[in-house]
Amino acid sequence: MSELFDAIDALVASRSPLPPPAERKRLRQAHGLTLEEVATTLDVRRATVGAWESGKTEPRPPQREPYAHLLKQLARLYPSPTATEGGVVPAAPAATAPAAVEVAPSAPTAAPAPVPAPAAAPPSPTAAPRPAHGSRRPSASRAAAANSPAPAGSGAYAHGPLLVLDADEERQVTGYGTGGLLLDVPARSLPALVEWALAEARVGAEKLHASGKDADPLLVLTAAACGRYGLPAALSDEERSAGRLPEGHQVIKLLERAGWKLTRRGLGPWARVYRPVTGGRRQCVQLCIPSWNALDERSWGHAAELGPAELARVLGVYAHRVMTPVGSSAVSGLELMTALNPPTRASEPDQDGKRHSEHRPGSLGTEPVDPAPCEAIDGHPVLAHLPRFHLRGPAERLFEEAYDWARDLTDAECMQHHLVGIDVNLAFGAAANGAVVGLDAPPEHVTRPVFDPAVPGSWLVDLSHVDLGRVKVTKQWCDLEGGLLPSPFTPTGQRPEGPAWYATPTVAYAVELGYDVAPVEAWVRPRSGRFLDGWYKRLRDAYVATMADLGVTEKLPPDLFLEAMDGYKGRDPELGIVLDAVKMTVKGGIGKLQEKARGGGWVPGQAWPALARPTWRPDIRATVISRARINMHRKMTALAAATGRYPVAVLSDCAVYTADGPSPLDVLPYDQDGKTVPGSFRLGVSPGMVKHEGTQDVLWGVGMLEQLAAVGKVANLARYIKTGEVTARDTGE
């Protein structure tokens, strides 16, 4: 008789009630569970749980009853906001949307409210769920692309901006997308893969500007996927030196026979495979191969070592918050400028009702612009008339670079206990915000000009008369220890010795400090605008949103901010990778505005490929770096005037001060209302505010100075304040 009752129980269990598929997903994500964790617990494949949540299949015994029990327990913890007395209604789309990687690219992310214990802060609802480490599915069941769940919604790009492709032992290829998406990839060759990506995969991203163009699908190939498509898992030394496969490689021949072309960079770590536009239809796919060093460790940390699901999450968050990567972080930073501020737009209809491409005001246009001779870097064609080994000094060349300055400690500073480093968040991004730069017209040369701080350009002027011992701070004259501050006019911090070329912001700062200026000549750009504002806002939002996901939100009081910053990257190392990539996108994008010639075949005086870009603009780079350096000096001056504290070292966006205590709060004075010196450094997460870079003992600093002096080097303590370590490269060993 008991056997009969057992059979009845089993029959009932085989029909255990389950919530709708969307609610199943909401409950799992609400508890922070990954597909992998649920699958492991129920002894099924990851794809099986995904199919239950998409409604493709229903659980069957023996997993149905424990799965129903799991969902019942989660429903008690996380009741649906649309629950009613008569039952549970499927959650609203906002509750079931799979995370930040699926929000609209242009939607700003609201920072969560401050919490007393930041380390325990829950992840932002916009942060993509973390897959289990090493999550591959060597034998998982596959879903055809057309029938797969669409994590980013519906439409042409329903499956998100990118896929990470991985192959199993049976040479079957799986595409890992954003939000835990898994796709079967039927293509058996690289040409077929490109065709599939454009025709069936539904991968890509909407344009970032109404006059721009949609982002091409990005396919990221693991080493296993490379083998599946006839590519080497790693490049040979010769191929790595060339940055690509040789043109005669079998896979390149297959692409050519299928009518596909490669850009000038060929089939390398980042490759663009395309066909010429026909009928207004763009056909282009981006390839990224991490095992070929596509994801540079300086920008992407250990991303290349991640499993495909984790890598899809990292690149997906970056793609949705910044843009679909198209190369190194520097290349992506430069491309983002054009994506947000396209050079052309559609005209009004002509008499036949047709629209044409026309220049878009406020952009850099479609044609490159030669720099002024003083703005050109050595070897540029505009300097071809100079002797080959001619060295240009400050009176011939614009030297707007970041700070690298240090000085000896005073006796009073040696009596203090600590050296405290503070670092400006996204310093070059903050400097780009509001920067007025020349647009699409060549610079105009003028002699004996009247300086105008509203006109971008380069000015030959003598600023050696500016006395840092007596300057205006917030429009009030102040007496300072001038020898303890770096000069704002040179990257070395040394006082200029005579006339030199400066960007507009540097000359304007001399006027702000209370001194007259009389330029000898100038190259000015009357046609100007704030070209970088949208670029800054996009990257600023990406940075702040990612920091919020790591538990560091805006408007935290100084003490809670420092607490939240303690170990913040360890809360989600993958989002830590995204954060570093965002920061390197800012720095790299600005640096790319003055890309130098590369390759052994280049001869000084000849043009190199980068010069053909409208975005090869050393004058814009100079303006941003000038503003960053001036911003740094303005804050240091305000702090010195109010407190008598002076930096002992400055390296780019990091300044080091002596203090009696180890915290930035021992350097920066805050009152009971949380206010500090106006115009000086402020602790916080927003770009332009500062964070703690590191603290070392003063005795360490003195020893460092002596150690490097013994090998003939001047120590900049800001370079070592974070770790306290000196490398063999620093000592010349």
XYZ file of C-alpha atoms in Angstrom:
733
model
C 0.000 0.000 0.000
C 2.897 2.393 0.841
C 4.239 1.906 -2.688
C 0.935 3.195 -4.035
C 1.150 6.318 -1.903
C 4.768 6.848 -3.054
C 3.602 6.622 -6.643
C 0.872 9.189 -5.956
C 3.425 11.534 -4.356
C 5.680 11.145 -7.382
C 2.756 11.862 -9.709
C 1.900 15.056 -7.819
C 5.551 16.104 -7.725
C 5.808 15.658 -11.492
C 3.298 18.493 -11.819
C 4.632 20.788 -9.078
C 3.327 24.302 -9.820
C 5.901 26.715 -11.183
C 5.803 30.489 -11.710
C 6.007 31.846 -15.283
C 9.458 31.701 -16.964
C 10.142 35.428 -16.534
C 9.403 35.171 -12.794
C 11.806 32.233 -12.470
C 14.583 34.385 -13.854
C 13.652 37.348 -11.659
C 13.779 35.234 -8.516
C 17.171 33.745 -9.361
C 18.700 37.135 -10.128
C 17.125 38.740 -7.060
C 19.107 36.310 -4.876
C 22.289 36.829 -6.914
C 22.377 33.247 -8.180
C 24.017 32.386 -11.489
C 22.686 29.874 -13.981
C 25.754 27.780 -13.260
C 25.042 27.635 -9.514
C 21.431 26.537 -10.000
C 22.433 23.990 -12.638
C 25.135 22.494 -10.410
C 22.744 22.182 -7.470
C 20.060 20.461 -9.553
C 22.590 18.336 -11.439
C 21.620 19.634 -14.876
C 23.365 21.621 -17.553
C 23.567 25.410 -17.437
C 21.695 25.649 -20.742
C 18.871 23.559 -19.277
C 18.164 26.112 -16.549
C 18.369 28.857 -19.157
C 15.765 27.031 -21.241
C 13.456 26.765 -18.203
C 13.748 30.514 -17.661
C 13.105 31.351 -21.308
C 10.087 29.032 -21.549
C 11.679 26.856 -24.227
C 11.321 23.746 -22.061
C 9.736 22.792 -18.735
C 11.449 20.958 -15.847
C 10.762 17.249 -15.591
C 11.204 14.804 -12.708
C 13.309 14.319 -10.744
C 14.432 17.983 -10.957
C 10.975 19.570 -11.156
C 10.068 19.224 -7.456
C 13.377 20.566 -6.033
C 13.344 23.363 -8.628
C 9.797 24.277 -7.602
C 10.881 24.214 -3.956
C 13.806 26.553 -4.724
C 11.528 29.034 -6.478
C 8.988 28.860 -3.658
C 11.676 29.703 -1.106
C 12.955 32.583 -3.229
C 9.414 33.915 -3.731
C 9.059 34.211 0.051
C 12.266 36.264 0.190
C 11.559 38.373 -2.892
C 7.812 38.741 -3.452
C 6.869 40.085 -6.834
C 5.970 43.795 -6.817
C 2.881 42.836 -8.837
C 1.726 40.039 -6.521
C -2.027 39.961 -5.771
C -4.317 37.998 -3.450
C -5.373 35.771 -6.308
C -1.857 34.749 -7.194
C 1.440 36.049 -8.570
C 1.539 38.060 -11.775
C 4.766 37.966 -13.850
C 7.166 40.689 -12.767
C 7.349 43.940 -14.671
C 10.019 44.169 -17.396
C 12.224 46.418 -15.263
C 12.390 43.711 -12.609
C 13.283 40.944 -15.035
C 15.708 42.838 -17.238
C 19.096 41.177 -17.008
C 21.242 43.941 -15.697
C 23.346 46.874 -16.766
C 24.561 45.298 -19.893
C 21.013 45.420 -21.158
C 20.000 49.008 -20.417
C 19.847 51.573 -23.183
C 23.364 52.873 -23.892
C 22.418 56.485 -23.416
C 20.397 56.022 -20.243
C 22.154 57.519 -17.206
C 22.542 55.187 -14.282
C 21.145 56.417 -11.005
C 23.584 55.890 -8.165
C 22.204 53.950 -5.198
C 21.811 55.739 -1.907
C 24.794 55.830 0.479
C 24.997 52.922 2.869
C 26.635 52.808 6.295
C 28.775 49.799 5.415
C 29.863 50.175 1.777
C 31.699 46.882 1.718
C 28.434 45.076 2.231
C 26.523 47.185 -0.246
C 24.357 45.178 -2.603
C 25.343 45.338 -6.259
C 23.626 47.954 -8.355
C 20.642 46.641 -10.301
C 22.469 47.751 -13.418
C 25.430 45.448 -12.793
C 25.451 42.330 -14.920
C 25.146 39.079 -12.947
C 28.442 37.310 -12.378
C 28.742 33.893 -13.994
C 30.534 31.136 -12.132
C 34.269 31.145 -12.740
C 35.455 29.012 -15.596
C 31.899 28.613 -16.831
C 32.177 26.768 -20.101
C 29.682 24.269 -21.348
C 31.590 21.604 -23.269
C 28.531 19.432 -23.851
C 25.596 21.736 -23.219
C 22.528 21.524 -25.404
C 22.361 24.335 -27.916
C 19.631 26.682 -29.056
C 19.423 28.027 -32.569
C 20.051 31.779 -32.742
C 16.590 32.556 -34.041
C 14.936 30.808 -31.094
C 17.281 31.898 -28.309
C 16.273 34.175 -25.461
C 16.856 37.826 -26.293
C 18.507 39.424 -23.252
C 18.679 42.900 -24.749
C 15.117 42.940 -26.023
C 13.796 42.410 -29.525
C 14.773 43.684 -32.923
C 17.860 43.535 -35.094
C 20.224 43.501 -32.089
C 18.159 41.380 -29.729
C 21.189 39.347 -28.662
C 23.318 42.266 -27.558
C 26.470 43.901 -28.906
C 28.836 40.944 -28.907
C 29.414 37.224 -28.551
C 32.379 35.354 -27.084
C 32.812 32.175 -29.142
C 34.190 29.001 -27.579
C 34.527 25.478 -28.992
C 34.244 22.186 -27.103
C 35.986 18.849 -27.620
C 33.462 17.962 -30.320
C 34.347 21.174 -32.196
C 30.886 22.579 -31.596
C 30.909 26.352 -31.127
C 28.878 28.225 -28.527
C 28.339 31.968 -28.443
C 28.275 33.526 -24.971
C 26.383 36.803 -24.912
C 25.337 39.364 -22.354
C 22.908 38.485 -19.575
C 23.809 34.777 -19.629
C 22.737 34.286 -23.255
C 23.950 31.126 -25.012
C 23.711 30.643 -28.779
C 24.487 27.720 -31.027
C 26.917 28.838 -33.745
C 26.421 26.662 -36.840
C 29.169 28.262 -38.975
C 32.020 25.909 -39.877
C 34.422 28.414 -41.471
C 35.398 32.025 -40.852
C 33.602 33.347 -43.973
C 30.471 31.455 -42.916
C 30.832 32.858 -39.395
C 30.899 36.419 -40.715
C 27.820 35.732 -42.856
C 26.005 34.211 -39.886
C 26.882 37.139 -37.628
C 25.288 39.573 -40.065
C 22.329 37.506 -41.246
C 21.172 35.467 -38.246
C 22.953 36.257 -34.990
C 21.050 39.497 -34.220
C 24.203 40.981 -32.690
C 25.178 44.655 -32.783
C 24.268 47.930 -31.105
C 22.259 51.035 -31.920
C 24.127 54.187 -32.920
C 25.099 56.625 -30.175
C 24.068 59.702 -32.175
C 21.195 60.257 -34.579
C 23.658 61.119 -37.368
C 26.016 58.255 -36.573
C 25.976 54.588 -37.521
C 25.160 51.409 -35.672
C 27.984 49.447 -34.041
C 29.134 46.402 -35.973
C 28.748 42.949 -34.398
C 31.776 41.977 -32.310
C 32.860 38.337 -32.243
C 35.471 37.430 -29.629
C 37.267 34.176 -30.424
C 38.799 32.084 -27.652
C 41.863 29.979 -28.401
C 39.600 26.943 -28.851
C 37.402 28.843 -31.304
C 40.500 29.944 -33.218
C 41.418 26.302 -33.704
C 37.904 25.544 -34.909
C 38.144 28.209 -37.614
C 41.656 27.430 -38.813
C 43.436 30.193 -36.911
C 46.472 29.689 -34.656
C 45.856 29.859 -30.923
C 48.798 32.276 -30.660
C 50.808 34.330 -33.133
C 54.391 33.423 -33.942
C 57.161 35.875 -33.071
C 57.238 37.109 -36.656
C 53.451 37.470 -36.821
C 53.372 39.216 -33.460
C 56.001 41.670 -34.680
C 53.956 42.358 -37.827
C 50.741 42.508 -35.793
C 48.845 40.185 -38.142
C 48.798 36.915 -40.049
C 50.678 36.871 -43.369
C 48.547 37.771 -46.378
C 48.915 34.294 -47.856
C 47.367 32.538 -44.851
C 44.730 29.978 -45.781
C 41.965 31.650 -43.764
C 42.617 35.014 -45.458
C 42.359 33.299 -48.840
C 39.011 31.811 -47.806
C 37.736 35.268 -46.864
C 38.896 36.737 -50.170
C 37.259 33.964 -52.195
C 33.986 34.665 -50.380
C 34.196 38.347 -51.316
C 35.242 39.645 -47.890
C 37.927 42.275 -47.351
C 40.196 43.210 -44.435
C 41.242 46.721 -43.456
C 44.871 47.800 -43.665
C 45.634 46.314 -40.241
C 44.847 42.865 -41.695
C 43.864 39.791 -39.725
C 45.413 40.591 -36.367
C 44.334 40.746 -32.716
C 41.590 43.189 -33.742
C 40.294 42.729 -37.278
C 37.504 44.279 -39.325
C 36.003 42.046 -42.013
C 33.757 43.869 -44.480
C 32.233 44.140 -47.918
C 31.824 47.492 -49.685
C 28.527 49.203 -48.932
C 25.880 48.225 -51.464
C 22.391 49.656 -51.609
C 23.071 51.670 -48.464
C 23.652 48.466 -46.500
C 26.763 48.245 -44.342
C 28.298 44.765 -44.005
C 31.045 44.667 -41.400
C 32.022 42.419 -38.488
C 34.665 43.074 -35.825
C 36.864 40.232 -34.603
C 38.749 40.212 -31.298
C 41.249 37.458 -30.434
C 42.395 37.666 -26.788
C 45.026 34.926 -27.150
C 46.740 37.168 -29.713
C 46.994 39.901 -27.052
C 43.955 41.854 -28.232
C 43.107 42.683 -24.616
C 46.250 44.469 -23.468
C 46.989 43.792 -19.806
C 47.598 47.492 -19.140
C 43.989 48.274 -20.048
C 42.139 45.000 -19.491
C 44.043 43.367 -16.649
C 43.481 39.600 -16.603
C 40.445 39.703 -18.918
C 42.155 37.447 -21.480
C 42.359 34.700 -18.828
C 38.627 34.722 -18.065
C 36.228 32.014 -19.153
C 33.943 32.885 -22.065
C 30.905 33.704 -19.901
C 32.887 36.017 -17.632
C 34.592 37.667 -20.607
C 31.213 38.243 -22.258
C 30.061 39.957 -19.084
C 33.127 42.231 -18.865
C 33.079 43.242 -22.523
C 29.283 43.509 -22.472
C 29.236 45.980 -19.589
C 31.921 48.039 -21.331
C 30.040 47.887 -24.628
C 26.785 49.123 -23.126
C 28.318 51.800 -20.945
C 31.039 53.046 -23.299
C 30.785 51.488 -26.782
C 31.387 48.168 -28.489
C 35.192 47.965 -28.399
C 36.820 48.199 -31.824
C 40.463 47.916 -30.828
C 42.668 48.874 -27.915
C 41.172 51.104 -25.241
C 42.970 54.028 -26.926
C 41.437 53.206 -30.315
C 38.003 52.815 -28.736
C 38.436 56.140 -26.928
C 39.191 57.876 -30.209
C 36.368 56.133 -32.079
C 33.960 57.134 -29.310
C 34.661 60.805 -30.068
C 33.452 60.348 -33.643
C 30.550 58.079 -32.678
C 29.196 60.761 -30.336
C 30.005 63.700 -32.623
C 29.716 62.445 -36.223
C 31.294 64.557 -38.987
C 28.299 64.425 -41.348
C 24.527 64.450 -41.286
C 21.682 64.059 -43.756
C 20.739 67.287 -45.501
C 17.255 68.631 -45.965
C 15.516 67.124 -49.019
C 16.468 68.746 -52.313
C 14.005 69.621 -55.049
C 13.795 65.946 -56.011
C 13.141 64.916 -52.420
C 16.588 63.354 -51.981
C 18.843 63.863 -48.987
C 22.610 64.182 -49.206
C 25.493 63.929 -46.775
C 26.645 67.300 -45.479
C 29.049 68.636 -42.859
C 27.660 68.534 -39.349
C 28.367 71.744 -37.373
C 30.303 71.218 -34.161
C 32.256 68.245 -35.485
C 35.818 67.907 -36.789
C 34.624 67.284 -40.340
C 35.823 64.575 -42.705
C 39.175 66.018 -43.809
C 42.409 66.128 -41.779
C 43.779 69.510 -40.720
C 47.505 70.258 -40.585
C 48.779 71.501 -37.221
C 50.626 74.741 -36.705
C 54.413 74.203 -36.949
C 54.788 74.706 -33.197
C 52.112 72.017 -32.557
C 53.613 69.421 -34.903
C 55.665 66.604 -33.403
C 59.147 65.879 -34.729
C 59.127 64.253 -38.161
C 55.806 65.772 -39.282
C 55.704 66.875 -42.943
C 55.144 70.552 -41.988
C 58.647 70.426 -40.446
C 60.326 68.787 -43.429
C 62.298 71.985 -44.088
C 64.181 71.743 -40.777
C 67.644 70.128 -40.585
C 67.397 66.432 -39.784
C 68.885 66.578 -36.290
C 67.494 69.949 -35.306
C 66.252 70.050 -31.712
C 63.373 72.422 -31.073
C 63.163 74.169 -27.723
C 60.154 75.751 -25.956
C 60.336 78.800 -28.247
C 59.793 76.544 -31.281
C 57.607 73.727 -29.990
C 54.521 73.462 -27.810
C 55.361 71.386 -24.710
C 52.034 70.832 -22.963
C 52.538 67.672 -20.925
C 51.474 66.303 -17.540
C 53.429 67.066 -14.377
C 56.559 65.160 -13.366
C 57.947 67.295 -10.536
C 59.488 66.686 -7.133
C 61.514 68.573 -4.537
C 63.446 67.892 -1.337
C 61.573 67.825 1.963
C 61.948 70.819 4.262
C 63.149 70.333 7.842
C 59.601 70.795 9.128
C 58.274 68.189 6.667
C 60.926 65.691 7.754
C 59.561 65.951 11.308
C 56.150 64.700 10.199
C 55.364 61.001 10.148
C 53.637 60.202 6.877
C 53.635 60.846 3.159
C 50.076 60.770 1.801
C 49.252 60.520 -1.888
C 45.976 61.784 -3.333
C 44.931 61.063 -6.905
C 42.453 62.946 -9.120
C 39.682 60.756 -10.547
C 39.552 60.673 -14.348
C 41.696 63.816 -14.465
C 41.968 64.060 -18.254
C 38.267 63.391 -18.623
C 37.431 66.191 -16.202
C 39.824 68.453 -18.124
C 38.105 67.589 -21.413
C 34.744 68.659 -20.025
C 34.034 72.207 -21.193
C 37.272 72.471 -23.192
C 36.878 74.849 -26.139
C 38.895 73.488 -29.061
C 39.370 74.265 -32.726
C 37.062 72.374 -35.061
C 37.452 71.735 -38.785
C 39.435 74.766 -40.023
C 43.235 75.201 -40.183
C 44.831 77.533 -37.604
C 45.399 81.172 -38.495
C 48.768 82.829 -37.848
C 48.795 86.267 -36.216
C 51.592 88.502 -34.898
C 51.435 90.718 -31.813
C 47.940 89.428 -30.942
C 45.876 90.573 -27.994
C 45.366 87.482 -25.869
C 41.777 86.209 -25.790
C 41.103 83.350 -23.343
C 37.997 82.388 -25.336
C 39.968 81.595 -28.510
C 41.697 78.191 -28.661
C 45.184 78.171 -30.073
C 48.910 78.264 -29.352
C 50.600 81.435 -28.099
C 54.269 82.444 -28.010
C 54.576 84.424 -24.789
C 57.040 85.042 -21.955
C 55.629 83.902 -18.590
C 58.903 83.943 -16.662
C 57.778 87.082 -14.800
C 54.959 85.265 -12.966
C 55.919 85.123 -9.274
C 54.349 82.144 -7.486
C 55.174 83.779 -4.156
C 52.440 86.329 -4.724
C 49.402 85.294 -6.731
C 45.669 85.726 -6.834
C 43.698 82.862 -5.276
C 39.936 83.105 -5.869
C 40.594 86.704 -7.004
C 42.377 87.664 -3.737
C 46.125 88.356 -3.581
C 47.983 85.841 -1.379
C 51.595 85.448 -0.282
C 52.907 81.884 -0.644
C 56.173 79.976 -0.345
C 56.683 80.085 -4.110
C 59.678 77.762 -4.083
C 57.552 74.960 -2.622
C 55.083 74.902 -5.524
C 55.791 73.677 -9.063
C 55.453 76.176 -11.875
C 52.121 75.733 -13.662
C 53.749 76.546 -16.997
C 56.111 73.597 -17.482
C 55.671 69.843 -17.014
C 58.912 69.730 -15.002
C 57.577 72.399 -12.639
C 60.627 74.575 -13.305
C 60.137 78.286 -13.893
C 60.241 79.170 -17.626
C 63.325 81.087 -18.726
C 61.862 83.101 -21.593
C 59.300 83.067 -24.392
C 57.665 79.689 -25.005
C 54.637 78.253 -26.776
C 51.581 77.578 -24.613
C 48.016 76.439 -25.207
C 45.249 78.917 -24.415
C 44.368 77.502 -20.943
C 47.962 77.912 -19.714
C 48.148 81.571 -20.758
C 44.684 82.197 -19.319
C 45.873 80.822 -15.967
C 48.735 83.326 -15.869
C 46.101 86.055 -16.207
C 44.008 84.395 -13.491
C 47.015 84.483 -11.150
C 47.070 88.267 -11.586
C 49.716 88.875 -14.254
C 49.662 90.586 -17.629
C 50.653 88.718 -20.769
C 51.924 90.024 -24.120
C 52.084 87.295 -26.806
C 54.604 87.745 -29.596
C 52.677 85.628 -32.088
C 49.966 82.970 -32.132
C 48.206 80.300 -34.147
C 44.507 80.652 -33.365
C 41.337 78.776 -34.293
C 38.311 81.093 -34.344
C 36.004 78.271 -35.494
C 35.685 76.431 -32.213
C 33.378 74.454 -29.967
C 33.143 72.042 -27.032
C 33.779 68.958 -29.136
C 34.583 66.661 -26.200
C 31.648 67.387 -23.881
C 29.532 64.404 -24.977
C 32.594 62.158 -24.887
C 33.339 63.174 -21.323
C 29.731 62.687 -20.201
C 29.571 59.186 -21.671
C 32.793 58.112 -19.965
C 31.934 59.927 -16.746
C 28.608 58.080 -16.527
C 30.337 54.754 -17.246
C 32.927 55.399 -14.527
C 30.445 56.538 -11.880
C 27.981 53.715 -12.622
C 30.706 51.071 -12.368
C 32.019 52.558 -9.127
C 28.460 52.471 -7.759
C 28.248 48.776 -8.652
C 31.425 48.312 -6.615
C 29.823 50.004 -3.603
C 31.275 53.501 -4.020
C 28.524 56.011 -4.698
C 28.431 59.750 -5.220
C 27.874 62.268 -2.428
C 29.273 60.054 0.328
C 30.716 61.921 3.334
C 34.539 61.875 3.285
C 34.937 59.203 5.971
C 32.364 56.890 4.381
C 33.930 57.456 0.966
C 37.335 56.352 2.235
C 35.720 53.343 3.901
C 33.893 52.423 0.697
C 37.138 52.676 -1.293
C 38.876 50.158 0.951
C 39.162 47.029 -1.194
C 36.434 48.149 -3.591
C 37.736 46.227 -6.619
C 37.735 42.982 -4.661
C 33.932 43.100 -4.385
C 33.667 42.234 -8.065
C 37.032 41.778 -9.814
C 35.376 41.590 -13.229
C 33.760 44.996 -12.821
C 37.166 46.149 -11.581
C 38.467 45.242 -15.049
C 35.713 47.328 -16.641
C 36.617 50.276 -14.415
C 40.291 50.163 -15.417
C 39.307 49.872 -19.076
C 37.131 52.981 -18.781
C 40.016 54.928 -17.225
C 42.415 53.781 -19.931
C 39.859 54.719 -22.588
C 40.047 58.303 -21.337
C 43.839 58.446 -21.200
C 44.346 56.480 -24.399
C 41.776 58.455 -26.356
C 43.475 61.747 -25.485
C 46.895 60.292 -26.283
C 45.686 58.959 -29.623
C 45.001 62.539 -30.759
C 48.783 62.776 -31.281
C 49.585 59.258 -32.466
C 53.196 58.965 -33.570
C 54.588 57.147 -36.587
C 55.081 53.425 -36.109
C 56.917 50.829 -38.162
C 60.435 50.554 -39.484
C 59.694 51.904 -42.960
C 58.791 55.438 -41.938
C 61.149 58.318 -42.829
C 60.996 61.697 -40.994
C 59.252 64.274 -43.126
C 56.890 61.733 -44.672
C 53.250 61.360 -43.674
C 52.162 58.322 -41.662
C 48.654 56.771 -41.702
C 47.365 58.476 -38.553
C 47.757 61.898 -40.207
C 44.905 61.051 -42.585
C 42.400 61.126 -39.710
C 40.433 64.278 -38.849
C 41.012 63.204 -35.245
C 44.802 63.571 -35.502
C 44.748 66.775 -33.495
C 47.756 67.474 -31.246
C 46.293 70.892 -30.455
C 43.228 69.296 -28.831
C 45.461 66.974 -26.831
C 47.550 69.967 -25.719
C 44.426 71.835 -24.590
C 43.192 68.929 -22.476
C 46.580 68.259 -20.864
C 47.069 71.980 -20.224
C 43.695 72.140 -18.469
C 44.519 69.030 -16.404
C 47.839 70.478 -15.245
C 46.312 73.885 -14.522
C 43.440 72.285 -12.584
C 46.019 70.453 -10.481
C 48.002 73.627 -9.788
C 44.882 75.639 -8.955
C 43.863 73.079 -6.302
C 47.373 72.896 -4.826
C 47.566 76.686 -4.648
C 44.181 76.983 -2.947
C 45.211 74.372 -0.359
C 48.546 76.111 0.267
C 46.896 79.496 0.714
C 44.388 78.130 3.230
C 46.529 75.666 5.209
C 50.221 76.260 4.462
C 50.536 72.716 3.080
C 52.624 72.237 -0.065
C 53.139 69.152 -2.226
C 56.502 67.422 -2.175
C 55.917 65.569 -5.445
C 53.428 65.636 -8.317
C 53.124 63.037 -11.075
C 50.373 63.732 -13.591
C 47.210 63.549 -11.468
C 48.801 62.395 -8.175
C 50.149 64.748 -5.489
C 52.052 63.732 -2.351
C 51.925 65.680 0.942
C 53.519 65.172 4.346
C 51.131 64.776 7.294
C 51.037 63.698 10.906
C 48.453 61.025 10.117
C 48.152 58.392 7.338
C 44.801 59.488 5.911
C 43.909 62.074 3.260
C 41.765 63.592 6.016
C 45.070 64.478 7.717
C 45.941 66.561 4.629
C 42.601 67.975 3.544
C 40.739 70.019 6.153
C 37.021 69.227 6.451
C 34.671 70.988 8.850
C 31.732 69.457 10.701
C 29.456 70.177 7.740
C 31.677 68.170 5.394
C 33.020 71.248 3.594
C 36.651 71.822 2.723
C 38.804 74.585 1.214
C 36.954 76.160 -1.755
C 38.720 75.472 -5.024
C 40.978 72.801 -3.529
C 40.934 69.012 -3.454
C 37.725 67.239 -2.412
C 37.341 63.557 -1.588
C 34.761 61.773 -3.690
C 34.107 59.502 -6.633
C 33.180 62.083 -9.279
C 35.758 63.004 -11.948
C 37.907 65.901 -10.739
C 37.548 64.843 -7.095
C 40.290 62.827 -5.386
C 40.822 59.460 -3.782
C 43.556 58.029 -1.575
C 46.476 56.848 -3.683
C 48.660 55.489 -0.888
C 50.565 56.290 2.310
C 54.188 55.630 3.258
C 56.433 56.690 6.152
C 58.512 59.851 5.805
C 61.570 57.732 6.592
C 60.672 55.599 3.572
C 60.602 58.759 1.457
C 63.960 59.959 2.695
C 65.452 56.532 2.008
C 63.912 56.501 -1.461
C 65.453 59.856 -2.295
C 68.872 58.659 -1.150
C 68.583 55.289 -2.925
C 67.813 56.823 -6.306
C 70.244 59.712 -5.841
C 73.001 57.097 -5.444
C 72.357 55.948 -9.036
C 72.073 59.495 -10.365
C 68.267 59.693 -10.482
C 65.840 62.179 -9.005
C 63.072 60.379 -7.160
C 59.495 61.432 -7.713
C 57.793 60.008 -4.619
C 54.402 60.177 -6.344
C 55.563 57.380 -8.643
C 56.081 54.970 -5.735
C 53.576 56.122 -3.107
C 50.989 53.471 -3.985
C 53.110 50.354 -3.454
C 56.257 51.724 -1.852
C 58.348 49.583 -4.194
C 61.139 50.538 -6.556
C 61.701 48.371 -9.622
C 65.005 47.414 -11.213
C 64.063 49.678 -14.114
C 63.879 52.656 -11.745
C 67.342 52.022 -10.348
C 68.870 51.225 -13.730
C 69.863 47.700 -12.729
